[in-house]
Amino acid sequence: MERPGKFILNLYPTTKFLFAFCLMMTPLLLPGYLYSYMVPVLCLVIALIAGKTKLYVNFVLKGLVPIVVMIFLLQSFFYPGDTVLWSWSIFSIKQEGIHFSLQLTSKILAIGSSIVLFFQITKINDLSRALELMGISPKATYVLSAALNIIPEMRLQLLRIMDAQKTRGVETEGSLTIRMKAFVPALTPLILSSFSSTDEKAITLESRAFTARTKKTSLHHLEKTKSDHVVRALLVIAVVSILIGRFFL
Amino acid sequence: MSAIEIRNLSYQYPTGSEEVLHNLNLTIESGKFYALAGVNGGGKTTLCNVIRGFIPHFFKGERTGKVLIEGKDVQDWDPSDLAQKVGFVFQNPFTQISGVKETVFDEIAFGLENLGVEVDVIRQRVQDIIGLLGIGYIQDKNPNELSGGQKQRVALASIIVMEPDILIFDEPTSQLDPQGTEEIFRVIDIMKKKGKTIILVEHKIELIAEYADYVIVLQDGEIKKQGRTEEVLADEATQDFGLGLTQYTLLDLAMRKQHMHTERIPITEGDSVSVMKQWMEFQGVKA
Amino acid sequence: MKNFKKDFTLISILLIPIGVAVNVVAGELVEILKIPLFLNQIGTMIVAMVAGPWVGAVTGGVSKLIFGIFNPTQLAFMPVAMASGIVVGLMAKKGFTKNAWKTAFTGFIVALVAILIATPTTVIVFGGASGTGSDTITAVLLASGKEIWASVFTQKIFVESIDKILSIMVAYMIVRKMSDQYLSKQKYGHLYLNMNQNKHNRKIGA
Ligand SMILES: Nc1ncnc2c1ncn2[C@@H]1O[C@H](COP(=O)(O)OP(=O)(O)OP(=O)(O)O)[C@@H](O)[C@H]1O
Ligand SMILES: [Mg+2]
């Protein structure tokens, strides 16, 4: 299992993106929803091979499943239509609603799961570097990397602040008002101290020539390999055959 | 040749009610080591920020007078040329990390990457600096996870790896124990021997006495005293500006009050030993 | 366009990752405390207040991008977050974040814009659902015979107005606590200098 996993993870970030993009777009080209429902499964298989199953499943369950369930509930009951499948007092499930829900959720699942997969198999630092090589400003990629770098730090700090407040008797459980009241005092010191570091950070970056107009180099080595070309070629073949199958046959 | 010329420099912070630097004039000679000392709030940090051009660039406010680096006002320098010319390490090590690098090695390389130095050269130079500062044991650690002292060493390494001609250090040892501080001074001394011009804000007087060529005493935004280290630190009046003298100097001064006149006033341990030896020989005491 | 570039000074750019992280962490805190709101654009609003509409918009956009890593449906709401940044920034420049009442009014405008953008997104992209508890409001409205657009619109009024006004009030409180020294370095920090006299000699947090 080691080798195919490495193969996927070692692909160039933009290759991974193209792959995810094709997964997202093909459901829009193909009629019906069966294929679209296959996409999350396909993504799961790839996540499995790449060793990212746990996070993939977690994010799909938390991010996508609730909304899919809600769409089914709302649309199958309230979508206008007359083919009643099941009813109870004023509520009735209609064929048209089910059909609409299937169509819509299949696309949401296909697009959503491709995005989840992409971010699970792509390191943001690799992505940043690839974007830089494409000519995106290093300031933009800095923002992306720095944000992801700060979040875990800030989380730790928040937990520390909340612990300190608990010992001082600030309640974080109970009625909604109590919980709301815990929100502001936990957050305020965290936000203030985080923002206060920005001016010295600017001095740090300026001292390290961050704003220099010279073309930057990077120790972060990123290179397209043969596998990238193979994957890209396969993607082109797949998309072209779908197009031919859909529009010419 | 002088590295930095400061002429009639005055500055007031935009939120301040009065000037923080008043009409300063100062010449910094190339290749010399200057210690900037004085009471808290005297304006040392402000002066460092002015010399590096961060005032008024980031801090706003009005700066009058001239700050010339190699004859050109610091405000007219191109940012990348300036970053290569003047290195700057400030007190707080916690904000002195780039925030985007995952290892100490990469963190130290950040400045060189920004200057577009070739990858092989970067690796070599970073490796050398890591050896110089003895931080090889943390080179693969995440910079966020270091202690204050370790961060301070990394901050220093990240700047000297860029090999600027002028190095400004604003209390670079605040988080370090005496031994760590000594090590940093040893590194700064190596930089001086390489011909770098050094401006160091520091309170630890023994180390200033040992290493600095010149001392500048700043108080209330004015230069109260400046001169060769052995003159400034041997002068009793220096104490009026909140600067302690070394124990060796104090001993000698106390002896003088008892009419025991040594040939000159020592400021360091080595100095003191030779002065004492001379004095005892003169007194006919066999050591 | 010239103004746009001018707002992106190094200090302003450095506010963006902090604002984004604040959004993420505040959003998580809301979940920990089980508060039935989002409150995940407070960072965007703070940045918009001190660094202007465009930097605020980027903060909102990047936040949604990061939220999207964990929950891809959030990506669809990127325009809402960006618009919030823009509205707060523009109102701030006009002085509408200088006191609590004006700020609340700004929050109201932000909510209005958010409702106008989020409603079509929710109806067209997600068939009216959001995957959160507030879907019950939509369901009740639909059951009472309202059609989907009206139901989602009404639900958004409930959710967004409370959320956005509360968020901006928190943002306002935090900006007020920033020291003059800190604010004077920010592009639009001068708007909040000396807002409160006895703050003059205190250095709080930032
Ligand atoms: N950003 C700022 N805005 C307004 N006033 C400031 C600012 N920074 C420093 N000051 C004031 O300027 C004066 C000089 O401060 P500075 O930090 O330069 O002194 P310092 O000699 O470095 O002191 P220390 O030994 O404490 O580091 C002080 O009165 C200080 O309160
Ligand atoms: Mg200082």
Short mmCIF file of N, CA and C in Angstrom, two decimals, chain B residues 78-147:
data_model
loop_
_atom_site.label_atom_id
_atom_site.label_comp_id
_atom_site.label_asym_id
_atom_site.label_seq_id
_atom_site.Cartn_x
_atom_site.Cartn_y
_atom_site.Cartn_z
N ASP B 78 16.78 51.62 -1.35
CA ASP B 78 15.87 50.59 -1.84
C ASP B 78 15.72 49.54 -0.73
N PRO B 79 14.48 49.08 -0.47
CA PRO B 79 14.26 48.17 0.66
C PRO B 79 15.15 46.92 0.65
N SER B 80 15.37 46.34 -0.52
CA SER B 80 16.16 45.10 -0.50
C SER B 80 17.64 45.40 -0.30
N ASP B 81 18.12 46.52 -0.85
CA ASP B 81 19.51 46.90 -0.61
C ASP B 81 19.72 47.17 0.87
N LEU B 82 18.73 47.84 1.47
CA LEU B 82 18.85 48.19 2.88
C LEU B 82 18.85 46.95 3.76
N ALA B 83 17.98 46.00 3.42
CA ALA B 83 17.91 44.76 4.22
C ALA B 83 19.24 44.03 4.15
N GLN B 84 19.94 44.17 3.04
CA GLN B 84 21.22 43.52 2.90
C GLN B 84 22.34 44.30 3.58
N LYS B 85 22.13 45.62 3.69
CA LYS B 85 23.15 46.50 4.24
C LYS B 85 23.10 46.53 5.76
N VAL B 86 21.88 46.64 6.30
CA VAL B 86 21.72 46.81 7.75
C VAL B 86 20.88 45.67 8.33
N GLY B 87 21.50 44.87 9.17
CA GLY B 87 20.76 43.81 9.86
C GLY B 87 20.17 44.35 11.14
N PHE B 88 19.02 43.82 11.52
CA PHE B 88 18.32 44.38 12.68
C PHE B 88 17.71 43.26 13.51
N VAL B 89 18.15 43.17 14.76
CA VAL B 89 17.55 42.18 15.67
C VAL B 89 17.02 42.95 16.86
N PHE B 90 15.73 42.75 17.18
CA PHE B 90 15.20 43.50 18.31
C PHE B 90 14.91 42.59 19.49
N GLN B 91 14.35 43.21 20.53
CA GLN B 91 14.31 42.56 21.82
C GLN B 91 13.39 41.34 21.90
N ASN B 92 12.18 41.49 21.38
CA ASN B 92 11.17 40.45 21.58
C ASN B 92 11.37 39.28 20.63
N PRO B 93 11.79 38.12 21.13
CA PRO B 93 12.06 37.02 20.20
C PRO B 93 10.78 36.36 19.69
N PHE B 94 9.66 36.61 20.38
CA PHE B 94 8.44 35.87 20.04
C PHE B 94 7.81 36.35 18.74
N THR B 95 8.06 37.61 18.37
CA THR B 95 7.52 38.09 17.10
C THR B 95 8.58 38.05 16.00
N GLN B 96 9.77 37.56 16.35
CA GLN B 96 10.84 37.58 15.35
C GLN B 96 10.96 36.26 14.60
N ILE B 97 9.82 35.66 14.29
CA ILE B 97 9.87 34.51 13.40
C ILE B 97 8.94 34.78 12.23
N SER B 98 9.30 34.25 11.08
CA SER B 98 8.57 34.58 9.86
C SER B 98 7.12 34.14 9.93
N GLY B 99 6.85 33.05 10.63
CA GLY B 99 5.47 32.58 10.73
C GLY B 99 5.03 31.69 9.58
N VAL B 100 5.95 31.36 8.68
CA VAL B 100 5.55 30.48 7.57
C VAL B 100 6.51 29.30 7.40
N LYS B 101 7.50 29.19 8.27
CA LYS B 101 8.47 28.12 8.07
C LYS B 101 8.28 27.02 9.12
N GLU B 102 8.52 25.80 8.71
CA GLU B 102 8.24 24.68 9.59
C GLU B 102 9.45 24.17 10.37
N THR B 103 10.65 24.57 9.94
CA THR B 103 11.83 24.16 10.71
C THR B 103 12.73 25.37 10.94
N VAL B 104 13.57 25.26 11.95
CA VAL B 104 14.52 26.32 12.26
C VAL B 104 15.45 26.54 11.07
N PHE B 105 15.86 25.46 10.44
CA PHE B 105 16.74 25.57 9.27
C PHE B 105 16.10 26.46 8.21
N ASP B 106 14.84 26.15 7.87
CA ASP B 106 14.14 26.94 6.84
C ASP B 106 13.91 28.37 7.30
N GLU B 107 13.68 28.54 8.59
CA GLU B 107 13.48 29.88 9.14
C GLU B 107 14.72 30.74 8.91
N ILE B 108 15.87 30.17 9.20
CA ILE B 108 17.11 30.93 9.04
C ILE B 108 17.37 31.22 7.56
N ALA B 109 16.89 30.32 6.70
CA ALA B 109 17.11 30.50 5.26
C ALA B 109 16.20 31.56 4.65
N PHE B 110 15.14 31.93 5.36
CA PHE B 110 14.09 32.80 4.81
C PHE B 110 14.62 34.09 4.19
N GLY B 111 15.49 34.79 4.90
CA GLY B 111 16.04 36.05 4.40
C GLY B 111 16.82 35.86 3.11
N LEU B 112 17.60 34.80 3.06
CA LEU B 112 18.41 34.54 1.86
C LEU B 112 17.52 34.15 0.68
N GLU B 113 16.46 33.42 0.95
CA GLU B 113 15.50 33.11 -0.13
C GLU B 113 14.92 34.39 -0.70
N ASN B 114 14.56 35.31 0.20
CA ASN B 114 13.98 36.57 -0.25
C ASN B 114 14.96 37.39 -1.08
N LEU B 115 16.25 37.21 -0.80
CA LEU B 115 17.25 37.95 -1.57
C LEU B 115 17.59 37.23 -2.87
N GLY B 116 17.01 36.07 -3.07
CA GLY B 116 17.23 35.35 -4.31
C GLY B 116 18.58 34.65 -4.39
N VAL B 117 19.15 34.33 -3.24
CA VAL B 117 20.44 33.62 -3.23
C VAL B 117 20.22 32.18 -3.69
N GLU B 118 21.20 31.64 -4.37
CA GLU B 118 21.06 30.28 -4.90
C GLU B 118 20.93 29.25 -3.78
N VAL B 119 20.14 28.24 -4.05
CA VAL B 119 19.78 27.25 -3.04
C VAL B 119 20.99 26.59 -2.39
N ASP B 120 21.97 26.21 -3.18
CA ASP B 120 23.15 25.55 -2.62
C ASP B 120 23.91 26.46 -1.67
N VAL B 121 24.02 27.73 -2.09
CA VAL B 121 24.71 28.71 -1.26
C VAL B 121 23.94 28.90 0.04
N ILE B 122 22.62 28.97 -0.07
CA ILE B 122 21.80 29.15 1.14
C ILE B 122 22.08 28.02 2.13
N ARG B 123 22.02 26.79 1.63
CA ARG B 123 22.22 25.65 2.53
C ARG B 123 23.56 25.76 3.26
N GLN B 124 24.59 26.10 2.50
CA GLN B 124 25.92 26.20 3.10
C GLN B 124 25.97 27.28 4.17
N ARG B 125 25.43 28.45 3.80
CA ARG B 125 25.51 29.57 4.75
C ARG B 125 24.69 29.31 6.00
N VAL B 126 23.52 28.72 5.83
CA VAL B 126 22.68 28.42 7.00
C VAL B 126 23.40 27.40 7.89
N GLN B 127 23.99 26.39 7.25
CA GLN B 127 24.71 25.38 8.00
C GLN B 127 25.84 26.01 8.82
N ASP B 128 26.56 26.93 8.19
CA ASP B 128 27.67 27.60 8.88
C ASP B 128 27.20 28.37 10.10
N ILE B 129 26.11 29.12 9.93
CA ILE B 129 25.60 29.93 11.03
C ILE B 129 25.11 29.04 12.17
N ILE B 130 24.43 27.94 11.79
CA ILE B 130 23.95 27.01 12.81
C ILE B 130 25.13 26.47 13.62
N GLY B 131 26.23 26.20 12.92
CA GLY B 131 27.43 25.74 13.62
C GLY B 131 27.99 26.82 14.52
N LEU B 132 28.03 28.05 14.01
CA LEU B 132 28.60 29.17 14.75
C LEU B 132 27.83 29.40 16.06
N LEU B 133 26.51 29.29 15.98
CA LEU B 133 25.69 29.56 17.17
C LEU B 133 25.41 28.30 17.99
N GLY B 134 25.87 27.17 17.51
CA GLY B 134 25.66 25.94 18.25
C GLY B 134 24.20 25.57 18.42
N ILE B 135 23.41 25.73 17.36
CA ILE B 135 21.99 25.42 17.49
C ILE B 135 21.59 24.25 16.59
N GLY B 136 22.59 23.43 16.25
CA GLY B 136 22.31 22.27 15.41
C GLY B 136 21.24 21.35 16.00
N TYR B 137 21.21 21.29 17.33
CA TYR B 137 20.27 20.37 17.98
C TYR B 137 18.80 20.77 17.82
N ILE B 138 18.55 22.02 17.39
CA ILE B 138 17.14 22.41 17.18
C ILE B 138 16.83 22.68 15.71
N GLN B 139 17.75 22.37 14.82
CA GLN B 139 17.56 22.82 13.44
C GLN B 139 16.33 22.23 12.74
N ASP B 140 15.85 21.09 13.20
CA ASP B 140 14.67 20.50 12.57
C ASP B 140 13.39 20.76 13.35
N LYS B 141 13.50 21.54 14.42
CA LYS B 141 12.30 21.83 15.23
C LYS B 141 11.46 22.91 14.58
N ASN B 142 10.18 22.94 14.95
CA ASN B 142 9.30 24.01 14.51
C ASN B 142 9.61 25.28 15.31
N PRO B 143 9.86 26.40 14.62
CA PRO B 143 10.23 27.63 15.33
C PRO B 143 9.21 28.03 16.40
N ASN B 144 7.94 27.69 16.18
CA ASN B 144 6.92 28.05 17.17
C ASN B 144 7.12 27.34 18.50
N GLU B 145 7.81 26.21 18.45
CA GLU B 145 7.90 25.40 19.66
C GLU B 145 9.18 25.63 20.47
N LEU B 146 9.94 26.66 20.11
CA LEU B 146 11.19 26.90 20.82
C LEU B 146 10.97 27.71 22.09
N SER B 147 11.94 27.64 22.99
CA SER B 147 11.90 28.49 24.18
C SER B 147 12.31 29.91 23.78
#
